[in-house]
Coordinates of C-alpha atoms in Angstrom, one line a residue:
M1 CA 0.0 0.0 0.0
P2 CA 1.2 3.6 -0.5
D3 CA 3.1 5.3 2.3
L4 CA 2.1 8.6 3.9
F5 CA 4.2 10.7 1.5
H6 CA 2.6 9.3 -1.6
T7 CA -0.9 9.4 0.0
L8 CA -0.6 13.2 0.6
Q9 CA 1.3 14.3 -2.4
K10 CA -1.8 14.4 -4.6
H11 CA -3.5 17.0 -2.2
D12 CA -3.3 20.8 -2.3
L13 CA -1.8 23.1 0.3
G14 CA -5.1 23.8 2.0
F15 CA -5.6 20.1 2.7
L16 CA -2.1 19.8 4.1
K17 CA -2.8 22.7 6.5
I18 CA -5.9 20.9 7.7
V19 CA -3.9 17.7 8.4
A20 CA -1.1 19.6 10.1
A21 CA -3.5 21.4 12.4
A22 CA -5.2 18.0 13.3
W23 CA -1.8 16.6 14.3
G24 CA -0.6 19.8 16.1
I25 CA 2.1 20.5 13.5
E26 CA 3.0 24.2 12.8
L27 CA 3.0 24.8 9.1
T28 CA 4.0 28.1 7.4
A29 CA 5.3 26.6 4.1
P30 CA 4.2 28.6 1.0
D31 CA 3.6 25.6 -1.3
V32 CA 2.9 21.9 -1.4
H33 CA 6.5 21.0 -2.4
T34 CA 7.8 22.6 0.8
A35 CA 4.9 21.6 3.1
L36 CA 4.7 17.9 2.2
P37 CA 7.9 16.7 3.9
I38 CA 7.2 18.8 6.9
V39 CA 3.8 17.3 7.5
V40 CA 5.0 13.7 6.8
D41 CA 8.0 14.1 9.1
G42 CA 5.8 15.7 11.8
I43 CA 3.3 12.8 11.8
L44 CA 5.8 10.0 11.6
N45 CA 8.5 11.3 13.9
H46 CA 7.2 13.9 16.2
A47 CA 3.5 13.6 16.7
P48 CA 2.0 11.9 19.9
V49 CA 0.3 9.1 17.9
D50 CA -1.2 7.3 20.9
E51 CA -2.8 10.6 22.1
I52 CA -4.2 11.4 18.7
I53 CA -5.7 8.0 18.2
G54 CA -7.0 7.9 21.8
E55 CA -8.9 11.2 21.3
L56 CA -10.7 9.9 18.2
P57 CA -14.4 9.1 18.6
E58 CA -15.1 5.4 19.3
E59 CA -16.5 4.8 15.9
A60 CA -13.4 6.2 14.2
Q61 CA -11.2 3.9 16.4
N62 CA -13.5 1.0 15.4
A63 CA -13.0 1.9 11.7
L64 CA -9.2 1.7 12.2
Y65 CA -9.6 -1.7 13.9
T66 CA -11.6 -2.9 11.0
L67 CA -9.0 -1.8 8.5
M68 CA -6.2 -3.4 10.5
Q69 CA -8.1 -6.7 10.7
N70 CA -8.2 -6.6 6.9
E71 CA -4.4 -6.1 6.4
G72 CA -4.8 -2.3 6.6
R73 CA -7.2 -2.0 3.7
M74 CA -10.8 -2.4 2.5
P75 CA -12.6 -1.8 -0.8
W76 CA -13.7 1.8 -0.8
A77 CA -17.3 1.0 -1.5
A78 CA -17.4 -1.4 1.5
F79 CA -15.7 1.0 3.8
T80 CA -17.9 3.9 3.0
R81 CA -21.0 1.7 3.2
Q82 CA -20.1 0.9 6.8
F83 CA -18.5 4.2 8.0
G84 CA -20.2 6.8 5.8
E85 CA -19.4 8.7 2.6
L86 CA -16.8 11.3 1.9
R87 CA -18.5 14.4 0.6
R88 CA -17.3 15.6 -2.7
M89 CA -16.2 19.3 -2.5
G90 CA -13.6 21.5 -4.2
A91 CA -10.9 23.4 -2.3
A92 CA -12.9 26.6 -2.0
R93 CA -16.0 24.9 -0.5
R94 CA -13.8 22.8 1.7
D95 CA -12.0 25.8 3.1
R96 CA -15.3 27.6 3.6
E97 CA -17.3 24.8 5.2
R98 CA -14.4 23.1 7.1
P99 CA -15.7 19.5 7.1
D100 CA -12.7 18.6 9.2
L101 CA -14.3 20.5 12.1
K102 CA -17.8 19.3 11.4
P103 CA -17.4 15.8 9.9
A104 CA -20.6 14.2 8.6
W105 CA -19.3 10.7 8.8
T106 CA -16.5 8.6 10.4
T107 CA -14.8 8.5 7.0
E108 CA -14.3 12.3 7.1
V109 CA -12.9 12.1 10.6
L110 CA -10.1 9.8 9.4
W111 CA -9.7 11.5 6.0
Y112 CA -8.9 14.9 7.3
R113 CA -6.3 13.5 9.7
A114 CA -4.6 11.6 6.9
L115 CA -5.3 8.3 8.8
I116 CA -6.8 6.8 5.6
G117 CA -6.0 7.2 2.0
R118 CA -8.0 6.4 -1.2
D119 CA -6.5 4.8 -4.3
F120 CA -6.7 2.1 -6.9
L121 CA -4.6 -0.8 -5.8
D122 CA -3.5 -3.7 -8.0
L123 CA -3.4 -6.6 -5.5
P124 CA -2.6 -10.3 -6.1
G125 CA -5.6 -12.3 -7.1
Q126 CA -7.5 -9.4 -8.8
S127 CA -8.1 -9.2 -12.5
E128 CA -7.8 -5.4 -12.4
P129 CA -7.0 -2.6 -9.9
Q130 CA -9.8 -1.8 -7.5
E131 CA -10.4 1.2 -5.3
Y132 CA -9.5 0.8 -1.7
A133 CA -9.5 2.7 1.6
Y134 CA -6.2 2.1 3.3
I135 CA -4.0 3.1 6.2
P136 CA -0.7 4.3 4.8
D137 CA 2.0 1.7 5.3
D138 CA 4.4 3.7 7.5
L139 CA 1.6 5.1 9.5
L140 CA 0.2 1.6 10.1
M141 CA 3.4 0.7 11.9
L142 CA 2.8 3.6 14.4
L143 CA -0.5 2.3 15.7
P144 CA 0.8 0.2 18.7
T145 CA -2.2 0.9 20.8
L146 CA -4.5 -0.6 18.2
Q147 CA -2.1 -3.4 17.4
S148 CA -1.6 -4.5 21.0
A149 CA -5.3 -4.1 22.0
S150 CA -7.5 -7.1 21.7
P151 CA -10.7 -6.1 19.9
P152 CA -13.9 -7.2 21.5
P153 CA -16.0 -9.9 19.9
P154 CA -18.9 -8.8 17.7
G155 CA -22.2 -8.6 19.4
R156 CA -23.2 -8.9 23.0
P157 CA -23.4 -11.5 25.8
A158 CA -26.5 -13.7 25.9
T159 CA -29.2 -13.3 28.5
P160 CA -30.0 -16.1 30.9
V161 CA -33.1 -16.9 28.9
E162 CA -31.2 -17.1 25.6
C163 CA -28.9 -19.8 27.0
A164 CA -31.4 -21.6 29.3
H165 CA -31.0 -24.9 27.4
P166 CA -27.4 -25.7 26.6
R167 CA -26.1 -28.3 24.1
P168 CA -22.6 -29.2 25.1
V169 CA -20.2 -30.5 22.5
N170 CA -19.5 -34.2 22.1
S171 CA -17.3 -36.4 19.9
A172 CA -20.1 -38.2 18.1
I173 CA -18.8 -37.0 14.7
L174 CA -16.0 -39.6 15.1
D175 CA -18.6 -42.4 15.3
D176 CA -20.5 -41.0 12.3
A177 CA -17.2 -40.7 10.4
C178 CA -16.6 -44.4 11.1
T179 CA -20.1 -45.3 9.8
L180 CA -19.6 -43.3 6.6
L181 CA -16.1 -44.6 6.0
A182 CA -17.5 -48.2 6.2
A183 CA -20.4 -47.4 3.8
L184 CA -18.0 -45.8 1.3
R185 CA -15.7 -48.8 1.6
L186 CA -18.6 -51.1 0.8
K187 CA -19.5 -48.9 -2.2
W188 CA -23.0 -48.1 -1.0
S189 CA -25.2 -46.1 -3.4
Q190 CA -25.6 -42.4 -2.7
D191 CA -29.2 -42.9 -1.8
E192 CA -28.2 -45.6 0.8
I193 CA -25.6 -43.3 2.3
N194 CA -28.0 -40.3 2.4
A195 CA -30.4 -42.5 4.4
L196 CA -27.9 -43.1 7.2
P197 CA -28.6 -41.2 10.4
L198 CA -25.5 -39.0 10.2
N199 CA -24.8 -35.7 11.9
P200 CA -23.4 -33.8 10.0
P201 CA -25.3 -35.0 6.9
A202 CA -23.4 -37.3 4.5
P203 CA -22.4 -34.6 1.9
I204 CA -20.8 -32.4 4.7
L205 CA -19.2 -35.3 6.5
T206 CA -17.8 -36.6 3.2
G207 CA -16.2 -33.1 2.6
L208 CA -14.6 -33.2 6.0
L209 CA -13.2 -36.6 5.4
R210 CA -11.7 -35.4 2.1
A211 CA -10.2 -32.4 3.9
A212 CA -8.6 -34.8 6.4
H213 CA -7.1 -36.7 3.4
L214 CA -8.9 -39.9 4.5
L215 CA -10.5 -40.5 1.1
A216 CA -8.7 -41.3 -2.2
A217 CA -9.6 -39.6 -5.5
D218 CA -12.5 -42.1 -6.0
D219 CA -13.9 -41.3 -2.5
L220 CA -13.0 -44.8 -1.3
P221 CA -11.2 -44.7 2.1
H222 CA -7.5 -44.5 1.9
P223 CA -6.4 -47.8 3.6
D224 CA -3.4 -46.6 5.7
R225 CA -4.7 -43.2 6.6
T226 CA -8.1 -44.6 7.5
R227 CA -6.6 -47.3 9.7
A228 CA -4.5 -44.7 11.5
F229 CA -7.5 -42.4 12.0
L230 CA -9.7 -45.2 13.4
E231 CA -7.0 -46.6 15.7
A232 CA -6.1 -43.1 17.1
P233 CA -7.4 -42.2 20.5
R234 CA -10.6 -40.2 20.3
G235 CA -9.0 -36.9 21.3
K236 CA -6.3 -37.2 18.7
A237 CA -8.7 -38.2 15.9
L238 CA -11.0 -35.2 16.8
A239 CA -8.0 -32.8 16.7
Q240 CA -7.1 -34.2 13.3
L241 CA -10.5 -33.4 11.9
V242 CA -10.5 -29.9 13.4
Q243 CA -7.1 -28.9 12.0
A244 CA -7.9 -30.4 8.6
W245 CA -11.1 -28.3 8.4
M246 CA -9.4 -25.1 9.6
E247 CA -6.6 -25.4 7.1
D248 CA -8.5 -26.7 4.1
R249 CA -8.9 -24.4 1.1
V250 CA -11.3 -26.5 -0.9
F251 CA -14.1 -27.5 1.6
N252 CA -16.7 -24.8 0.7
E253 CA -19.3 -24.2 3.4
L254 CA -21.1 -21.6 1.3
R255 CA -22.1 -24.1 -1.3
L256 CA -23.5 -26.4 1.3
L257 CA -26.0 -24.0 2.7
P258 CA -29.5 -25.5 2.6
G259 CA -32.2 -23.9 0.5
L260 CA -29.8 -22.2 -2.0
K261 CA -28.8 -23.0 -5.5
F262 CA -25.5 -21.8 -7.0
E263 CA -25.0 -21.1 -10.7
G264 CA -22.3 -19.6 -12.9
E265 CA -18.5 -19.6 -13.0
W266 CA -17.8 -17.3 -10.0
S267 CA -15.7 -18.4 -7.1
N268 CA -15.4 -17.6 -3.4
D269 CA -12.6 -18.1 -0.9
P270 CA -14.0 -20.5 1.8
F271 CA -10.7 -20.4 3.7
R272 CA -10.8 -16.6 4.1
A273 CA -14.4 -16.6 5.3
R274 CA -13.9 -19.5 7.7
E275 CA -10.7 -18.0 9.1
T276 CA -12.5 -14.6 9.7
I277 CA -15.4 -16.1 11.6
L278 CA -13.1 -18.4 13.6
N279 CA -11.2 -15.3 14.6
F280 CA -14.3 -13.4 15.7
A281 CA -15.7 -16.4 17.6
S282 CA -12.3 -16.9 19.4
R283 CA -12.6 -13.5 21.0
V284 CA -15.7 -14.5 23.1
P285 CA -14.6 -14.5 26.8
E286 CA -14.1 -17.9 28.3
N287 CA -17.2 -19.4 30.0
Q288 CA -19.4 -16.5 28.5
W289 CA -22.5 -17.3 26.5
W290 CA -22.7 -15.0 23.5
N291 CA -25.9 -14.0 21.6
L292 CA -25.9 -15.5 18.1
A293 CA -28.2 -13.0 16.5
S294 CA -26.2 -10.0 17.8
F295 CA -23.0 -11.7 16.6
V296 CA -24.3 -12.0 13.1
S297 CA -25.8 -8.5 13.2
A298 CA -22.5 -6.9 14.4
I299 CA -20.6 -8.5 11.6
H300 CA -23.2 -7.2 9.2
E301 CA -22.7 -3.7 10.5
Q302 CA -18.9 -3.8 11.0
H303 CA -17.4 -6.4 8.7
P304 CA -20.0 -7.2 6.1
D305 CA -17.5 -8.1 3.4
F306 CA -15.8 -10.8 5.4
Q307 CA -16.1 -13.2 2.4
R308 CA -16.2 -10.7 -0.4
P309 CA -12.8 -9.0 -0.7
A310 CA -14.0 -6.5 -3.3
G311 CA -17.4 -5.9 -1.7
D312 CA -19.1 -7.4 -4.7
Y313 CA -22.7 -8.4 -4.2
D314 CA -23.8 -8.7 -7.8
S315 CA -21.6 -11.2 -9.6
W316 CA -22.4 -14.3 -7.5
F317 CA -25.4 -16.1 -9.0
I318 CA -27.3 -17.5 -6.0
R319 CA -31.0 -18.4 -6.0
R320 CA -33.6 -19.4 -3.4
E321 CA -34.3 -23.1 -4.1
D322 CA -38.0 -22.7 -3.4
S323 CA -38.9 -19.6 -5.4
G324 CA -36.0 -19.4 -7.8
E325 CA -35.5 -15.8 -6.9
Y326 CA -31.9 -14.5 -7.3
L327 CA -30.3 -13.2 -4.2
R328 CA -28.2 -10.2 -5.4
G329 CA -27.2 -6.9 -3.9
F330 CA -26.3 -6.0 -0.4
S331 CA -30.0 -6.4 0.6
S332 CA -29.6 -10.2 0.4
W333 CA -26.7 -10.2 2.9
D334 CA -28.6 -12.0 5.6
E335 CA -29.8 -14.8 3.4
V336 CA -26.3 -15.5 2.1
D337 CA -23.5 -14.1 4.2
G338 CA -25.5 -14.1 7.4
A339 CA -26.7 -17.7 6.7
L340 CA -23.1 -18.7 6.2
I341 CA -22.1 -17.3 9.7
R342 CA -25.0 -19.1 11.4
F343 CA -24.1 -22.3 9.6
L344 CA -20.4 -22.1 10.6
I345 CA -21.3 -21.5 14.3
T346 CA -24.1 -24.0 14.6
G347 CA -22.7 -26.5 12.2
P348 CA -19.0 -27.3 11.8
M349 CA -17.8 -25.4 14.9
H350 CA -20.3 -27.3 17.1
W351 CA -19.9 -30.7 15.4
L352 CA -16.1 -30.5 15.7
G353 CA -16.2 -29.7 19.4
L354 CA -15.2 -26.0 19.3
L355 CA -18.5 -24.3 20.4
D356 CA -21.3 -25.3 22.8
L357 CA -24.8 -24.1 21.7
A358 CA -27.8 -23.1 23.7
S359 CA -31.4 -22.3 23.0
S360 CA -34.1 -20.4 24.8
E361 CA -36.5 -23.4 24.9
P362 CA -36.1 -27.2 24.7
G363 CA -35.4 -28.3 21.2
G364 CA -35.5 -24.7 19.9
P365 CA -33.1 -23.2 17.4
P366 CA -29.7 -22.1 18.8
S367 CA -29.8 -18.6 20.2
A368 CA -26.4 -18.5 21.9
F369 CA -22.9 -20.1 21.8
R370 CA -19.8 -20.2 23.9
L371 CA -16.3 -21.6 23.7
S372 CA -16.4 -25.3 24.7
R373 CA -14.3 -27.0 27.3
W374 CA -12.2 -28.4 24.4
S375 CA -11.8 -25.3 22.4
A376 CA -8.5 -24.1 23.8
Q377 CA -6.8 -27.4 22.9
L378 CA -8.5 -28.0 19.6
W379 CA -7.9 -24.5 18.4
H380 CA -4.1 -25.2 18.6
G381 CA -4.2 -28.7 17.3
H382 CA -4.0 -30.5 20.6
A383 CA -6.1 -33.4 21.7
P384 CA -8.6 -32.9 24.5
A385 CA -7.6 -34.9 27.5
D386 CA -11.1 -35.9 28.8
L387 CA -12.5 -38.0 26.0
P388 CA -13.3 -41.6 27.0
A389 CA -11.2 -44.6 25.9
E390 CA -12.6 -46.9 23.3
D391 CA -12.5 -50.2 25.2
A392 CA -16.1 -51.4 25.3
P393 CA -16.6 -55.0 24.1
L394 CA -19.2 -56.0 21.5
R395 CA -22.1 -58.4 22.2
V396 CA -22.9 -61.4 20.0
T397 CA -26.2 -63.4 20.0
A398 CA -26.8 -66.9 18.8
E399 CA -28.9 -65.5 16.0
G400 CA -25.9 -63.7 14.5
R401 CA -26.8 -60.2 15.8
L402 CA -24.0 -57.9 16.9
R403 CA -24.3 -54.9 19.3
L404 CA -21.5 -52.4 19.4
S405 CA -21.2 -49.4 21.7
A406 CA -19.9 -46.0 20.5
L407 CA -17.0 -46.9 22.9
T408 CA -16.2 -50.1 21.1
P409 CA -13.0 -49.4 19.2
R410 CA -13.9 -47.6 15.9
A411 CA -11.5 -49.8 14.0
V412 CA -13.4 -52.9 15.2
R413 CA -16.7 -51.5 14.1
Y414 CA -15.3 -50.6 10.7
Q415 CA -14.2 -54.2 10.2
V416 CA -17.5 -55.6 11.5
A417 CA -19.4 -53.4 9.0
R418 CA -17.4 -55.0 6.2
F419 CA -18.7 -58.5 7.2
C420 CA -22.2 -57.7 8.4
Q421 CA -25.4 -56.1 7.4
W422 CA -26.1 -52.7 8.9
E423 CA -29.4 -52.6 10.9
S424 CA -29.7 -49.5 13.1
V425 CA -28.2 -47.1 15.5
R426 CA -29.9 -46.5 18.8
A427 CA -29.4 -43.4 20.9
S428 CA -30.0 -43.4 24.7
D429 CA -28.7 -41.6 27.7
G430 CA -25.4 -43.3 27.4
P431 CA -23.2 -44.0 24.4
R432 CA -25.0 -44.8 21.1
E433 CA -25.4 -48.5 20.2
Y434 CA -24.9 -49.9 16.7
A435 CA -26.7 -53.0 15.5
Y436 CA -25.4 -55.4 12.8
R437 CA -26.3 -58.8 11.6
I438 CA -24.3 -61.6 10.0
T439 CA -26.0 -62.6 6.8
P440 CA -25.0 -64.8 3.8
A441 CA -25.3 -61.8 1.5
A442 CA -23.0 -59.7 3.7
L443 CA -20.5 -62.6 4.0
E444 CA -20.5 -63.1 0.2
R445 CA -19.8 -59.3 -0.2
A446 CA -17.0 -59.6 2.2
R447 CA -15.6 -62.6 0.3
A448 CA -15.7 -60.6 -2.9
Q449 CA -13.4 -58.1 -1.2
G450 CA -10.9 -60.7 -0.3
L451 CA -12.1 -61.2 3.3
R452 CA -12.6 -64.6 5.0
G453 CA -15.0 -65.9 7.6
A454 CA -12.1 -66.9 9.8
Q455 CA -11.1 -63.2 10.1
L456 CA -14.6 -62.3 11.3
L457 CA -14.5 -65.2 13.8
G458 CA -11.1 -64.0 15.1
L459 CA -12.3 -60.4 15.4
L460 CA -15.3 -61.6 17.4
R461 CA -13.2 -63.8 19.7
R462 CA -10.9 -60.9 20.5
H463 CA -13.5 -58.2 21.1
A464 CA -16.7 -60.0 22.2
E465 CA -18.0 -59.6 25.8
G466 CA -18.0 -63.4 26.3
P467 CA -17.6 -66.7 24.4
I468 CA -18.9 -66.8 20.9
P469 CA -22.1 -68.9 20.7
P470 CA -21.0 -72.4 19.5
N471 CA -23.7 -72.5 16.8
L472 CA -22.4 -69.2 15.3
S473 CA -18.8 -70.4 15.3
L474 CA -19.9 -73.6 13.6
A475 CA -22.0 -71.7 11.0
L476 CA -19.1 -69.4 10.1
E477 CA -16.7 -72.4 9.8
R478 CA -19.2 -74.2 7.5
W479 CA -19.6 -71.1 5.4
E480 CA -15.8 -70.7 5.2
Q481 CA -15.6 -74.2 3.8
A482 CA -18.7 -74.6 1.6
G483 CA -20.3 -71.1 1.3
T484 CA -24.1 -70.7 1.7
Q485 CA -25.7 -74.1 2.4
V486 CA -29.3 -73.0 3.2
V487 CA -31.3 -70.4 1.3
V488 CA -34.5 -68.8 2.5
E489 CA -36.4 -66.8 -0.1
K490 CA -39.8 -65.6 -1.0
V491 CA -41.4 -67.0 -4.2
T492 CA -44.7 -66.8 -6.0
L493 CA -46.5 -70.2 -6.6
L494 CA -49.1 -71.1 -9.2
R495 CA -51.4 -73.9 -8.0
V496 CA -54.0 -75.5 -10.4
T497 CA -56.6 -78.1 -9.8
S498 CA -55.3 -80.8 -12.2
P499 CA -52.1 -81.7 -13.9
E500 CA -53.8 -81.3 -17.3
I501 CA -54.3 -77.6 -16.8
L502 CA -50.6 -77.2 -16.1
T503 CA -49.7 -79.2 -19.2
T504 CA -51.9 -76.9 -21.3
L505 CA -50.4 -73.8 -19.8
R506 CA -46.9 -75.1 -20.7
K507 CA -47.9 -75.2 -24.4
G508 CA -49.3 -71.6 -24.5
R509 CA -48.1 -68.0 -24.0
A510 CA -48.1 -68.5 -20.2
A511 CA -45.2 -70.9 -20.5
R512 CA -42.6 -68.1 -20.6
F513 CA -43.7 -67.0 -17.1
L514 CA -43.5 -70.5 -15.5
G515 CA -40.4 -71.8 -13.7
E516 CA -39.6 -75.0 -11.8
A517 CA -42.4 -77.4 -11.1
L518 CA -42.7 -78.4 -7.4
N519 CA -45.3 -81.2 -8.1
E520 CA -47.9 -82.1 -10.6
T521 CA -50.1 -79.1 -9.8
T522 CA -47.7 -76.5 -8.4
V523 CA -45.1 -74.5 -10.2
L524 CA -42.8 -71.5 -9.4
V525 CA -43.6 -68.2 -11.2
R526 CA -40.7 -66.3 -12.5
P527 CA -40.1 -63.2 -10.3
G528 CA -41.6 -60.0 -11.6
T529 CA -44.0 -61.7 -14.1
E530 CA -47.1 -62.1 -12.0
E531 CA -49.2 -59.5 -13.8
Q532 CA -48.2 -60.8 -17.2
L533 CA -49.1 -64.4 -16.1
L534 CA -52.6 -63.3 -15.0
A535 CA -53.2 -61.7 -18.4
A536 CA -52.0 -64.9 -20.2
L537 CA -54.2 -67.1 -18.1
T538 CA -57.3 -65.0 -18.9
E539 CA -56.4 -65.2 -22.6
A540 CA -56.2 -69.0 -22.3
G541 CA -59.7 -69.1 -20.9
Y542 CA -59.0 -69.8 -17.2
L543 CA -61.2 -67.7 -14.8
P544 CA -59.8 -66.7 -11.4
G545 CA -61.9 -69.3 -9.7
L546 CA -59.9 -72.1 -11.4
V547 CA -56.5 -70.6 -10.7
V548 CA -54.8 -69.4 -7.5
I549 CA -51.6 -67.4 -7.4
S550 CA -50.0 -67.1 -4.0
T551 CA -46.7 -66.0 -2.4
G552 CA -45.0 -68.6 -0.3

């Protein structure tokens, strides 16, 4: 950014005199060429910067805070939208009306003290220069009071009513990650995966697993990384997910917002937006509940362009999913930018253990948040120390049903899922319980992936609560040797009153729908052809009273 000399050199002598007076600099120079170095030197080397800044109105100090939090600059349109316009006036009108003594807006307070400049800057990542408000570089270095002060969080503390019903963080995301990894390894369809009771939902959790580099390019679990993740202690695994999410530059929360559709070739910077909101949330005092609505509202007022570096509210093509209406312009901020803040706070930052949530009524929408008991460790990549160990055994029944607690090692459940059929997950006051069942179809699927029944038997013997039921051990050993020996299936049977009828049917159009004969008057119907068979029977002259079709 330009320094103070280059910021002031475009101004006339009258402007320099106004700046000099504001800084307490005596200026009697006859022209700009002589006055400019005097003013610059007086500000940078002799003026009491701390005193000058300390005497500014609170709103002007907040404006400087805002610029400093954005590397000392903001798009001019965004800055003036937040802190007021700079009135256009020539030198004669300026000297007559003295806007420095009667500023209409905060922008004018800073402008006539040379605390901000205005110029077109060609910054990295921009296709063309854009107009910015900025603090001159060398002046920026002289703001120790602002640099050392810790700015307050946006918004206000929550009232007792707003945080009456807290929802503390938990580590359930690790269990859902295990469930999803197993489903992806088994190549479940997207519909099957979306039907799983996951929180966060499957598309979001899949994105988090990608960010943690647990998935390969085809979205199958990476064998070594997945094994290390599932075998890691819960605290370490959770810290791994948090750090991966914080640092990832691809995972795009904006495009995961429900109720919105995104079109066109425009792009956003999810890392920048996430980092900004994380920074704001981290300022909330420890053990202090913070009002969510005021947090969003304060960002709207003070930092509205947190995810739009150029203050551009027109080139992103976003529509409401229900009405198809485009959300463009600053008036749509709450439905897009505000929605993103609420999603980050109540979604990833809660799921990953950084923030507790609270509501004003049981089961109501979150109205407050606070830093969780794990946040200090997780924010810096450290594992929380108070997560429970995964040492619970699994339970096996003689019918081949398995029950695994959320505190059964995740690596064990991942392997069980590869051999068994998923049935359900049950939540109670304690750890969640996962139900699986050993079925021939699941064992055949496991065999197709190179797994053996002996491996499942060994897994059960090592981690079951008690001895494996003898009948189940015998069944697994028989299946290992001979595969499926008994098949139970549903079939449709055709029964007729005499063998002659069946012989006649075999010679007509109905024959193509008939399968294996069970006896002289009963035959299997080919699956899926029942309606066609009924039509063929009617054409052959057999009324419903003479023929019965039943499912066995």
